[in-house]
Coordinates of C-alpha atoms in Angstrom, one line a residue:
M1458 CA -14.2 23.8 -5.5
W1459 CA -16.6 23.2 -8.4
E1460 CA -13.8 21.1 -10.0
I1461 CA -14.0 18.8 -6.9
L1462 CA -17.8 18.5 -7.2
I1463 CA -17.5 17.5 -10.9
L1464 CA -14.8 15.0 -10.0
V1465 CA -17.1 13.5 -7.3
V1466 CA -19.8 13.0 -9.9
L1467 CA -17.3 11.5 -12.4
S1468 CA -16.0 9.2 -9.6
A1469 CA -19.6 8.1 -8.7
L1470 CA -20.0 7.2 -12.4
A1471 CA -16.7 5.3 -12.3
Y1472 CA -17.9 3.4 -9.3
K1473 CA -21.0 2.2 -11.1
I1474 CA -19.1 1.3 -14.2
T1475 CA -16.5 -0.7 -12.2
D1476 CA -19.2 -2.4 -10.2
G1477 CA -20.9 -3.4 -13.5
L1478 CA -17.8 -4.4 -15.4
I1479 CA -16.3 -6.8 -12.9
P1480 CA -19.0 -9.5 -12.9
N1481 CA -19.3 -9.2 -16.7
L1482 CA -15.6 -9.8 -17.2
K1483 CA -15.1 -12.6 -14.8
D1484 CA -15.6 -15.4 -17.3
L1485 CA -13.3 -13.7 -19.8
F1486 CA -10.5 -13.8 -17.2
V1487 CA -11.2 -17.5 -16.4
K1488 CA -11.1 -18.4 -20.1
A1489 CA -7.8 -16.6 -20.5
G1490 CA -6.4 -18.8 -17.7
L1491 CA -6.2 -16.0 -15.1
Y1492 CA -7.9 -17.7 -12.2
G1493 CA -7.1 -19.4 -8.9
V1494 CA -8.7 -21.3 -6.1
D1495 CA -9.4 -20.0 -2.6
L1496 CA -7.0 -21.9 -0.3
C1497 CA -9.1 -20.9 2.7
K1498 CA -12.3 -22.5 1.4
T1499 CA -13.5 -26.1 1.0
N1500 CA -14.8 -25.5 -2.5
K1501 CA -12.3 -25.3 -5.3
N1502 CA -14.2 -23.1 -7.7
K1503 CA -12.3 -21.1 -10.3
I1504 CA -12.0 -17.5 -9.1
P1505 CA -10.8 -14.9 -11.6
E1506 CA -7.5 -13.2 -10.7
A1507 CA -5.9 -9.9 -11.6
I1508 CA -9.3 -8.2 -11.6
G1509 CA -7.4 -5.1 -10.1
V1510 CA -6.6 -4.3 -13.7
V1511 CA -10.3 -3.4 -14.3
S1512 CA -10.6 -0.9 -11.4
G1513 CA -7.1 0.4 -12.3
C1514 CA -8.2 1.1 -15.9
I1515 CA -11.4 2.8 -14.9
F1516 CA -9.5 4.9 -12.4
L1517 CA -7.0 6.0 -15.0
V1518 CA -9.7 6.7 -17.7
T1519 CA -11.6 8.8 -15.1
S1520 CA -8.5 10.8 -14.3
F1521 CA -7.8 11.3 -18.1
I1522 CA -11.3 12.6 -18.6
F1523 CA -10.9 15.0 -15.7
I1524 CA -7.7 16.7 -17.2
P1525 CA -9.5 19.1 -19.6
I1526 CA -11.9 20.0 -16.8
V1527 CA -9.2 20.9 -14.2
F1528 CA -7.1 22.7 -16.8
G1529 CA -10.0 24.2 -18.8
N1530 CA -9.3 27.8 -17.9
G1531 CA -5.6 27.3 -18.8
L1532 CA -6.6 26.0 -22.3
M1533 CA -8.5 29.2 -23.0
D1534 CA -5.7 31.4 -21.7
T1535 CA -2.5 29.7 -23.0
Q1536 CA -0.2 32.5 -21.8
H1537 CA -1.0 31.6 -18.2
F1538 CA -1.3 27.9 -18.6
P1539 CA 0.0 26.1 -15.4
H1540 CA 2.7 24.0 -17.2
N1541 CA 4.3 22.8 -13.9
E1542 CA 1.0 21.5 -12.5
F1543 CA 0.1 19.9 -15.8
A1544 CA 3.5 18.1 -15.9
E1545 CA 3.0 16.9 -12.3
L1546 CA -0.4 15.4 -13.1
L1547 CA 0.8 13.7 -16.3
A1548 CA 3.9 12.3 -14.6
G1549 CA 1.8 10.9 -11.8
L1550 CA -0.7 9.3 -14.1
L1551 CA 2.2 8.0 -16.3
S1552 CA 3.8 6.3 -13.2
I1553 CA 0.5 4.7 -12.2
C1554 CA -0.2 3.6 -15.8
C1555 CA 3.3 2.0 -16.0
M1556 CA 2.6 0.2 -12.7
L1557 CA -0.7 -1.0 -14.0
L1558 CA 1.1 -2.5 -17.1
L1559 CA 4.0 -4.0 -15.1
G1560 CA 1.7 -5.3 -12.4
F1561 CA -0.5 -7.1 -14.9
A1562 CA 2.6 -8.5 -16.6
D1563 CA 3.6 -9.8 -13.1
D1564 CA 0.2 -11.5 -12.7
V1565 CA 0.4 -13.1 -16.1
L1566 CA 4.1 -14.1 -16.0
D1567 CA 4.5 -14.7 -12.2
L1568 CA 7.8 -12.8 -11.9
R1569 CA 10.4 -13.5 -9.3
W1570 CA 10.6 -11.3 -6.2
R1571 CA 13.7 -9.4 -7.4
Y1572 CA 11.7 -8.1 -10.3
K1573 CA 8.9 -7.1 -8.0
L1574 CA 11.4 -4.7 -6.3
L1575 CA 12.7 -3.4 -9.7
L1576 CA 9.3 -2.7 -11.3
P1577 CA 8.2 0.1 -8.9
T1578 CA 11.7 1.7 -9.3
V1579 CA 11.3 1.9 -13.0
A1580 CA 7.7 3.2 -12.8
S1581 CA 8.7 5.9 -10.4
L1582 CA 11.2 7.5 -12.8
P1583 CA 8.7 10.0 -14.4
L1584 CA 7.8 11.1 -10.8
L1585 CA 11.5 11.7 -9.9
V1586 CA 12.1 13.6 -13.2
V1587 CA 9.2 16.0 -12.8
Y1588 CA 10.1 16.5 -9.2
F1589 CA 13.7 17.4 -10.2
V1590 CA 12.5 19.8 -12.9
N1591 CA 9.7 21.5 -10.9
F1592 CA 11.1 21.4 -7.3
N1593 CA 14.5 19.8 -6.9
S1594 CA 14.2 20.5 -3.2
T1595 CA 16.3 18.0 -1.3
T1596 CA 16.2 19.7 2.1
F1597 CA 14.3 18.4 5.1
V1598 CA 13.4 20.1 8.3
V1599 CA 15.2 18.7 11.4
P1600 CA 13.0 17.8 14.4
L1601 CA 13.4 20.3 17.3
P1602 CA 15.2 17.8 19.7
L1603 CA 17.9 17.3 17.1
R1604 CA 18.5 20.8 15.9
Y1605 CA 21.3 21.4 18.5
W1606 CA 23.5 18.9 16.5
F1607 CA 22.1 19.2 12.9
G1608 CA 20.7 22.7 12.7
V1609 CA 17.3 23.8 11.4
S1610 CA 17.5 21.9 8.1
V1611 CA 19.7 19.5 6.3
N1612 CA 20.3 19.2 2.5
I1613 CA 20.8 15.5 1.7
G1614 CA 21.1 16.0 -2.1
F1615 CA 20.8 12.9 -4.2
L1616 CA 19.9 10.7 -1.2
Y1617 CA 16.5 12.4 -1.2
Y1618 CA 15.8 10.9 -4.6
I1619 CA 16.9 7.5 -3.4
Y1620 CA 14.4 8.0 -0.5
M1621 CA 11.6 8.8 -2.9
G1622 CA 12.4 5.8 -5.1
M1623 CA 12.4 3.5 -2.0
L1624 CA 9.1 5.0 -0.9
A1625 CA 7.5 3.9 -4.2
V1626 CA 9.0 0.4 -3.8
F1627 CA 7.8 0.2 -0.2
C1628 CA 4.3 1.4 -0.8
T1629 CA 3.7 -1.1 -3.7
N1630 CA 5.2 -4.1 -1.9
A1631 CA 3.9 -3.3 1.6
I1632 CA 0.3 -3.9 0.5
N1633 CA 1.3 -7.0 -1.4
I1634 CA 3.0 -8.5 1.7
L1635 CA 0.1 -7.9 4.0
A1636 CA -2.4 -10.0 1.9
G1637 CA -3.8 -13.4 1.4
I1638 CA -7.3 -13.4 2.9
N1639 CA -10.5 -12.1 1.3
G1640 CA -10.8 -8.3 1.2
L1641 CA -7.6 -7.5 3.0
E1642 CA -5.6 -5.9 0.2
V1643 CA -8.5 -3.8 -1.0
G1644 CA -9.8 -3.1 2.5
Q1645 CA -6.5 -1.7 3.8
S1646 CA -6.1 0.4 0.6
V1647 CA -9.6 1.9 1.1
V1648 CA -8.7 2.9 4.7
I1649 CA -5.4 4.5 3.6
A1650 CA -7.1 6.3 0.8
L1651 CA -9.8 7.6 3.1
S1652 CA -7.2 8.7 5.5
I1653 CA -5.4 10.7 2.8
V1654 CA -8.6 12.3 1.6
V1655 CA -9.5 13.4 5.1
F1656 CA -6.0 14.8 5.6
N1657 CA -6.3 16.7 2.3
I1658 CA -9.6 18.2 3.3
I1659 CA -8.2 19.3 6.6
E1660 CA -5.2 21.0 4.9
L1661 CA -7.2 22.7 2.1
R1662 CA -7.3 25.9 4.2
G1663 CA -3.5 25.9 4.7
D1664 CA -0.7 27.3 2.6
Q1665 CA -0.3 24.1 0.7
Y1666 CA -3.9 24.0 -0.6
K1667 CA -2.8 23.5 -4.2
A1668 CA -0.8 20.4 -3.3
H1669 CA -3.7 18.9 -1.4
T1670 CA -6.1 19.8 -4.2
F1671 CA -3.8 17.9 -6.6
S1672 CA -3.9 14.9 -4.2
L1673 CA -7.7 15.0 -4.1
H1674 CA -7.8 15.0 -7.9
I1675 CA -6.1 11.6 -7.9
M1676 CA -7.4 10.0 -4.6
I1677 CA -11.2 10.6 -5.2
P1678 CA -11.5 8.5 -8.4
Y1679 CA -9.1 5.9 -7.0
L1680 CA -11.2 5.6 -3.9
A1681 CA -14.4 5.3 -5.9
T1682 CA -13.1 2.5 -8.1
T1683 CA -11.5 0.7 -5.2
L1684 CA -14.7 0.7 -3.2
A1685 CA -16.4 -1.0 -6.2
L1686 CA -13.7 -3.6 -6.3
L1687 CA -14.0 -4.2 -2.5
K1688 CA -17.7 -5.0 -3.0
H1689 CA -16.6 -8.0 -5.1
N1690 CA -13.5 -8.9 -3.2
W1691 CA -15.0 -9.0 0.3
Y1692 CA -15.7 -12.3 2.0
P1693 CA -16.7 -14.6 0.3
S1694 CA -14.5 -13.2 -2.5
K1695 CA -15.9 -13.5 -6.0
V1696 CA -12.7 -12.2 -7.6
F1697 CA -9.0 -11.9 -6.7
V1698 CA -7.3 -8.6 -7.3
G1699 CA -3.8 -9.8 -8.0
D1700 CA -0.5 -8.0 -7.8
T1701 CA -1.9 -5.5 -10.4
F1702 CA -4.1 -3.9 -7.7
C1703 CA -1.3 -3.8 -5.1
Y1704 CA 1.1 -2.1 -7.5
V1705 CA -1.4 0.4 -8.7
S1706 CA -2.5 1.3 -5.2
G1707 CA 1.0 1.6 -3.9
M1708 CA 2.1 3.8 -6.8
T1709 CA -1.0 6.0 -6.4
F1710 CA -0.1 6.6 -2.7
A1711 CA 3.5 7.2 -3.6
V1712 CA 2.5 9.8 -6.3
V1713 CA 0.4 11.9 -3.9
A1714 CA 3.1 11.5 -1.2
I1715 CA 5.9 12.7 -3.4
L1716 CA 4.2 15.4 -5.6
S1717 CA 2.0 16.8 -2.8
H1718 CA 5.0 16.9 -0.3
F1719 CA 3.6 14.9 2.6
S1720 CA 5.5 11.6 2.4
K1721 CA 6.0 11.4 6.2
T1722 CA 2.3 11.7 6.8
V1723 CA 1.5 8.9 4.2
L1724 CA 4.0 6.7 6.0
L1725 CA 2.1 7.3 9.2
F1726 CA -1.0 5.9 7.5
F1727 CA 1.1 2.8 6.6
L1728 CA 1.8 1.9 10.3
P1729 CA 0.2 -1.6 10.0
Q1730 CA 2.2 -2.3 6.8
I1731 CA 5.4 -1.0 8.4
I1732 CA 4.8 -3.3 11.5
N1733 CA 4.1 -6.2 9.1
F1734 CA 7.2 -5.5 7.1
L1735 CA 9.5 -5.3 10.1
Y1736 CA 8.0 -8.4 11.6
S1737 CA 8.5 -10.2 8.3
V1738 CA 12.1 -9.1 7.7
P1739 CA 13.8 -12.3 9.1
Q1740 CA 11.8 -14.4 6.6
L1741 CA 11.8 -12.0 3.7
F1742 CA 15.6 -11.9 3.8
H1743 CA 15.7 -15.7 4.5
I1744 CA 17.5 -15.4 7.8
I1745 CA 14.7 -17.7 8.9
P1746 CA 13.3 -20.2 6.4
C1747 CA 10.4 -18.6 4.4
P1748 CA 7.9 -20.8 2.5
R1749 CA 6.4 -19.7 -0.8
H1750 CA 3.0 -19.0 0.8
R1751 CA 2.6 -17.8 4.4
L1752 CA -1.2 -17.8 4.3
P1753 CA -3.0 -18.9 7.5
K1754 CA -3.9 -22.6 7.7
Y1755 CA -7.5 -23.4 7.0
S1756 CA -9.3 -26.1 9.0
A1757 CA -12.2 -27.6 7.0
E1758 CA -13.6 -29.3 10.2
T1759 CA -14.0 -26.0 12.1
D1760 CA -14.2 -23.6 9.2
L1761 CA -11.6 -21.4 11.1
L1762 CA -8.2 -20.1 10.2
Q1763 CA -5.2 -20.7 12.4
A1764 CA -1.5 -19.5 12.2
S1765 CA 0.5 -21.3 9.6
R1766 CA 4.0 -22.6 10.6
T1767 CA 7.4 -23.1 9.3
L1768 CA 10.0 -25.8 10.3
I1769 CA 13.6 -24.8 11.1
A1770 CA 16.2 -27.5 11.2
K1771 CA 18.5 -26.9 14.2
K1772 CA 21.6 -27.8 12.1
D1773 CA 20.8 -24.9 9.8
I1774 CA 20.5 -22.3 12.6
N1775 CA 23.3 -19.7 12.7
F1776 CA 24.1 -17.1 15.3
L1777 CA 21.9 -14.4 13.7
S1778 CA 18.8 -16.6 13.3
K1779 CA 19.3 -18.0 16.8
L1780 CA 19.5 -14.4 18.2
I1781 CA 16.4 -13.3 16.4
L1782 CA 14.5 -16.4 17.5
Q1783 CA 15.5 -15.7 21.1
I1784 CA 14.4 -12.1 21.0
L1785 CA 11.0 -12.9 19.3
T1786 CA 10.4 -15.6 21.9
I1787 CA 11.2 -13.3 24.8
L1788 CA 8.8 -10.7 23.3
H1789 CA 6.1 -13.4 22.8
L1790 CA 6.0 -12.5 19.1
V1791 CA 6.2 -16.2 18.0
E1792 CA 4.6 -19.4 19.1
R1793 CA 7.4 -21.9 19.3
T1794 CA 7.7 -25.6 19.8
E1795 CA 10.9 -27.7 19.4
D1796 CA 12.3 -31.2 19.5
E1797 CA 15.8 -32.5 19.3
E1798 CA 16.2 -31.8 15.6
S1799 CA 14.0 -28.9 14.7
I1800 CA 12.1 -25.8 15.9
T1801 CA 8.6 -24.9 14.7
I1802 CA 7.4 -21.3 14.7
N1803 CA 4.5 -19.5 13.2
N1804 CA 5.1 -17.7 9.9
M1805 CA 6.0 -14.1 10.7
T1806 CA 3.2 -12.0 9.3
L1807 CA 0.8 -9.7 11.0
I1808 CA -2.1 -12.0 10.0
N1809 CA -0.5 -15.0 11.7
L1810 CA 0.4 -12.8 14.7
F1811 CA -3.3 -11.9 15.2
L1812 CA -4.2 -15.6 15.1
I1813 CA -1.6 -16.7 17.7
K1814 CA -2.7 -13.8 20.0
L1815 CA -6.5 -13.9 19.5
G1816 CA -6.8 -17.6 18.6
P1817 CA -8.4 -19.3 15.6
M1818 CA -11.2 -17.4 13.9
S1819 CA -13.2 -17.2 10.7
E1820 CA -11.8 -15.5 7.7
V1821 CA -14.3 -12.7 7.7
R1822 CA -13.7 -12.0 11.4
L1823 CA -10.0 -11.9 10.9
T1824 CA -10.2 -9.5 8.0
S1825 CA -12.6 -7.3 10.1
K1826 CA -10.1 -7.2 13.0
L1827 CA -7.2 -6.3 10.7
M1828 CA -9.3 -3.5 9.2
A1829 CA -10.2 -2.3 12.7
F1830 CA -6.4 -2.3 13.5
Q1831 CA -5.8 -0.3 10.3
V1832 CA -8.4 2.3 11.4
F1833 CA -6.9 2.5 14.9
C1834 CA -3.5 3.1 13.4
T1835 CA -5.0 5.9 11.3
C1836 CA -6.3 7.5 14.4
V1837 CA -2.8 7.2 16.0
A1838 CA -1.3 8.8 12.8
F1839 CA -3.6 11.8 13.1
V1840 CA -2.7 12.2 16.7
I1841 CA 1.0 12.1 15.8
R1842 CA 0.5 14.5 12.8
Y1843 CA -1.4 17.2 14.8
P1844 CA -1.3 17.2 18.6
L1845 CA 2.2 15.7 18.9
A1846 CA 3.8 17.4 15.9
S1847 CA 4.3 20.6 17.9
Y1848 CA 6.8 18.8 20.1
F1849 CA 9.0 18.0 17.1
Y1850 CA 8.4 20.8 14.6
D1851 CA 7.6 24.5 14.6
S1852 CA 3.9 25.2 14.3

């Protein structure tokens, strides 16, 4: 437990350093051409982008400094050095470091979407290799209602590694998709990180305490540096975090999910991101036209955000898109208007869905409501994980 206390102190120091570095480096990013303008504001000031690289670097440096502390006893007694645990930590940090580099390259080069799917796959390879060497367990427990057909457990072999690779891709891109207003990317990451930390603390007394201690070793410094970043990214945002932050955050969550063996629980903490992804699928796969930006529309007269919309020419509608539009209309998940030649609907993101259901609102209020929804989903996740889990798995 003393290791955790030292890590908390180091993380507090990391928070202070990150909080101090961000305002001092802002002009450097602007001079390098890494800046943008806030489309939801009337002013067009240059706001530095890709600042997530700052918090990501401090997070990694803090984790590197902590390595000799957590493995100090093993360094003195080399015969009993925990090589497996050491390899897990190094592989996890290597994957996060790769994602930091690739994410920053994306911010600088503005890569196409197909590369955004490839990058997390490449960065997750160290994770999959160390998992194969240390565990190579590809068996999952079948829920109680399905055991009559499938038995107690099923070994899915290589498919399990595909699942873990897809988990890394999903975590990194799910945060990136649910973004676009001040504080949202960092805010949702803070809530997810806090959820994982609370879950780890609850499970420390269980049989898997080593796995949850490993998770805390990564999540505590990540949470500290992310809180410092949130201070500067909250409304009105003084910095933009860029894809770098989304990639680092997603890979960090994937690392603890895979190496600490609670990937299903982590996915429960991603409920809003899963909802947003499923809702966005028709546009992401271009079944329905998808504009480059699906940000809410800002009204300078009222200083409020309202749902942005996309125009669909009726001549371009095929059977599948027509069916999807009918289902979404029946379920009241789109706001639809049409004339003889076209159909206009809101862009399909959770942000725009909130706006059509709750009406136009200020940016800070919208972010706060989305954060409240994230917290609510976390509470639902804990209910599913504990009280309801006994209906599906043996206690």
